[in-house]
């Protein structure tokens, strides 16, 4: 971790491994310029989450719905070297669907849905699958006050579908393949176009 010191001489002074190190201004500028180029390249290849959604049709073979208790400890009550209080956080639900895809060229055989579902074996569905890899990039920055430091940003990239996928939306279809029910996971809004 690089931490800026209060002292400064020629350029910004950072505390690295317990030592104060002064870096020349042009060196920092060069690092920032390199980061800008790298960021521009990454941004040109990355996509928004809503662009990385794939919709496919499936036949449901089997459904397992389970719920689990959740617990939490407030940061203010964490005890180092002792026991911390823990409080009930309610329940979370997960639905696991064993499926056969309508398109035989895709490998998906299991769909995981965060939430309850009314689906049964034999149902026809459309599933919205977020198909992406996330990559967190560390960047050097300098703010308007002249403070230099490190930060990070997450970028999203296309990937191929896998045998097991998480889904954010299930659409139950009737025999004529018309939608009759829609179920959305708890993180559905995260994938909406802003």
Coordinates of C-alpha atoms in Angstrom, one line a residue:
X1 CA 0.0 0.0 0.0
X2 CA 1.4 3.4 -0.9
X3 CA 0.4 6.2 1.5
X4 CA 1.2 9.9 0.9
X5 CA 3.3 11.6 3.6
X6 CA 2.7 15.1 4.9
X7 CA 6.2 16.2 3.9
X8 CA 7.0 17.0 0.3
X9 CA 10.1 18.3 -1.4
X10 CA 10.8 17.9 -5.2
X11 CA 7.8 15.8 -5.8
X12 CA 5.2 13.9 -3.8
X13 CA 6.6 11.9 -0.9
X14 CA 5.0 8.5 -0.3
X15 CA 5.4 6.1 2.6
X16 CA 6.4 2.8 1.2
X17 CA 7.2 -0.1 3.5
X18 CA 7.6 2.3 6.4
X19 CA 10.1 4.6 4.6
X20 CA 9.4 8.1 3.1
X21 CA 10.3 8.1 -0.6
X22 CA 10.2 11.2 -2.7
X23 CA 9.4 10.7 -6.3
X24 CA 10.2 13.2 -9.0
X25 CA 7.2 15.0 -10.5
X26 CA 8.0 13.9 -14.0
X27 CA 8.1 10.2 -12.9
X28 CA 4.6 10.5 -11.4
X29 CA 3.4 12.3 -14.6
X30 CA 4.9 9.4 -16.7
X31 CA 3.1 6.8 -14.5
X32 CA -0.1 8.7 -14.8
X33 CA 0.3 9.0 -18.6
X34 CA 0.9 5.3 -18.9
X35 CA -2.2 4.6 -16.8
X36 CA -4.2 6.9 -19.1
X37 CA -3.1 4.9 -22.1
X38 CA -3.7 1.6 -20.4
X39 CA -7.1 2.8 -19.2
X40 CA -8.1 3.9 -22.7
X41 CA -7.1 0.5 -24.1
X42 CA -9.1 -1.4 -21.5
X43 CA -12.1 0.9 -21.9
X44 CA -12.1 0.3 -25.6
X45 CA -12.4 -3.5 -25.0
X46 CA -14.7 -3.5 -22.0
X47 CA -18.5 -3.3 -22.0
X48 CA -21.3 -2.1 -19.7
X49 CA -23.0 -4.9 -17.8
X50 CA -26.3 -4.5 -19.7
X51 CA -24.4 -5.2 -22.9
X52 CA -23.2 -8.6 -21.6
X53 CA -26.6 -10.2 -21.1
X54 CA -27.5 -13.3 -23.1
X55 CA -31.1 -14.6 -23.4
X56 CA -31.5 -18.3 -24.1
X57 CA -34.5 -20.8 -24.0
X58 CA -34.4 -24.0 -21.9
X59 CA -36.5 -26.9 -20.8
X60 CA -36.5 -27.3 -17.0
X61 CA -35.6 -30.9 -16.0
X62 CA -35.4 -30.5 -12.2
X63 CA -35.8 -27.7 -9.6
X64 CA -34.2 -27.4 -6.2
X65 CA -35.2 -24.3 -4.0
X66 CA -33.3 -23.8 -0.8
X67 CA -33.2 -21.0 1.8
X68 CA -30.4 -20.2 4.3
X69 CA -30.2 -18.1 7.4
X70 CA -27.9 -15.1 7.2
X71 CA -26.0 -13.4 10.1
X72 CA -24.0 -10.2 10.4
X73 CA -21.8 -8.4 12.9
X74 CA -21.7 -4.6 12.9
X75 CA -18.1 -3.2 12.4
X76 CA -18.5 -1.3 15.7
X77 CA -19.0 -4.6 17.6
X78 CA -16.1 -6.7 16.1
X79 CA -13.8 -7.9 18.8
X80 CA -10.3 -8.9 17.9
X81 CA -9.1 -11.9 20.0
X82 CA -12.6 -12.4 21.5
X83 CA -16.0 -13.3 20.4
X84 CA -18.1 -10.8 18.5
X85 CA -21.9 -10.4 18.7
X86 CA -23.8 -11.8 15.7
X87 CA -27.4 -10.9 14.7
X88 CA -29.9 -12.6 12.4
X89 CA -30.0 -11.1 9.0
X90 CA -33.0 -12.9 7.8
X91 CA -33.0 -15.5 5.0
X92 CA -31.7 -15.8 1.5
X93 CA -33.2 -18.1 -1.1
X94 CA -31.5 -19.8 -4.0
X95 CA -33.1 -21.8 -6.9
X96 CA -31.0 -24.4 -8.8
X97 CA -32.4 -25.5 -12.2
X98 CA -31.2 -28.5 -14.1
X99 CA -32.0 -27.6 -17.7
X100 CA -31.7 -28.7 -21.3
X101 CA -31.0 -25.8 -23.7
X102 CA -33.1 -25.3 -26.9
X103 CA -29.9 -24.5 -28.7
X104 CA -27.8 -27.6 -28.5
X105 CA -24.6 -25.6 -29.2
X106 CA -24.5 -24.0 -25.8
X107 CA -23.0 -25.9 -22.8
X108 CA -25.3 -24.6 -20.1
X109 CA -26.9 -27.4 -18.0
X110 CA -27.4 -25.7 -14.7
X111 CA -28.9 -22.3 -13.9
X112 CA -28.6 -20.6 -10.5
X113 CA -31.2 -18.0 -9.5
X114 CA -30.9 -15.8 -6.4
X115 CA -34.5 -16.0 -5.2
X116 CA -37.5 -18.2 -5.0
X117 CA -39.1 -19.6 -8.1
X118 CA -42.5 -21.3 -8.9
X119 CA -40.9 -23.3 -11.8
X120 CA -41.4 -27.1 -12.1
X121 CA -39.8 -29.8 -14.1
X122 CA -41.1 -29.7 -17.7
X123 CA -41.6 -25.9 -17.8
X124 CA -40.2 -24.0 -20.8
X125 CA -38.3 -20.8 -19.9
X126 CA -36.2 -18.0 -21.2
X127 CA -33.3 -17.1 -19.0
X128 CA -31.3 -13.9 -19.0
X129 CA -27.6 -14.8 -18.3
X130 CA -24.9 -12.2 -17.4
X131 CA -22.0 -13.6 -19.3
X132 CA -18.9 -11.6 -18.3
X133 CA -15.5 -11.6 -16.6
X134 CA -14.7 -8.8 -14.2
X135 CA -11.2 -7.3 -14.0
X136 CA -10.2 -4.8 -11.3
X137 CA -7.5 -2.4 -12.5
X138 CA -5.3 -0.5 -10.2
X139 CA -4.6 3.1 -11.3
X140 CA -2.4 5.9 -10.1
X141 CA -4.3 9.2 -9.8
X142 CA -3.8 12.8 -8.8
X143 CA -6.7 14.8 -7.5
X144 CA -7.4 18.5 -7.8
X145 CA -5.5 19.2 -4.5
X146 CA -2.4 17.5 -5.9
X147 CA -2.7 14.4 -3.8
X148 CA -1.4 11.4 -5.6
X149 CA -2.4 7.8 -4.7
X150 CA -3.7 4.6 -6.0
X151 CA -7.3 3.6 -6.8
X152 CA -9.0 0.9 -8.7
X153 CA -11.8 0.5 -11.3
X154 CA -13.7 -2.6 -12.4
X155 CA -14.1 -3.4 -16.1
X156 CA -16.3 -6.1 -17.7
X157 CA -15.5 -8.3 -20.7
X158 CA -17.3 -10.9 -22.8
X159 CA -16.8 -14.5 -22.1
X160 CA -18.2 -17.8 -23.4
X161 CA -21.1 -19.5 -21.6
X162 CA -20.2 -22.2 -19.1
X163 CA -21.9 -25.5 -18.0
X164 CA -23.2 -23.7 -14.8
X165 CA -24.5 -20.1 -15.0
X166 CA -26.2 -17.6 -12.7
X167 CA -29.2 -15.8 -14.1
X168 CA -30.9 -12.5 -13.3
X169 CA -34.3 -13.1 -14.9
X170 CA -36.5 -16.2 -15.6
X171 CA -39.5 -15.9 -18.0
X172 CA -41.9 -18.8 -17.9
X173 CA -43.3 -19.7 -21.3
X174 CA -46.5 -21.4 -22.2
X175 CA -46.8 -24.2 -24.9
X176 CA -46.9 -21.6 -27.6
X177 CA -43.7 -20.1 -26.2
X178 CA -45.4 -16.9 -25.0
X179 CA -44.4 -15.3 -21.7
X180 CA -46.8 -16.0 -18.8
X181 CA -44.7 -15.2 -15.8
X182 CA -41.4 -13.2 -15.1
X183 CA -39.2 -13.7 -12.0
X184 CA -36.2 -11.4 -11.3
X185 CA -33.3 -12.0 -9.0
X186 CA -32.3 -9.5 -6.3
X187 CA -29.4 -8.1 -8.3
X188 CA -31.5 -7.6 -11.5
X189 CA -31.3 -3.7 -11.2
X190 CA -27.5 -3.9 -11.3
X191 CA -27.7 -4.9 -14.9
X192 CA -30.2 -2.2 -16.1
X193 CA -29.1 0.4 -18.7
X194 CA -28.5 3.7 -16.9

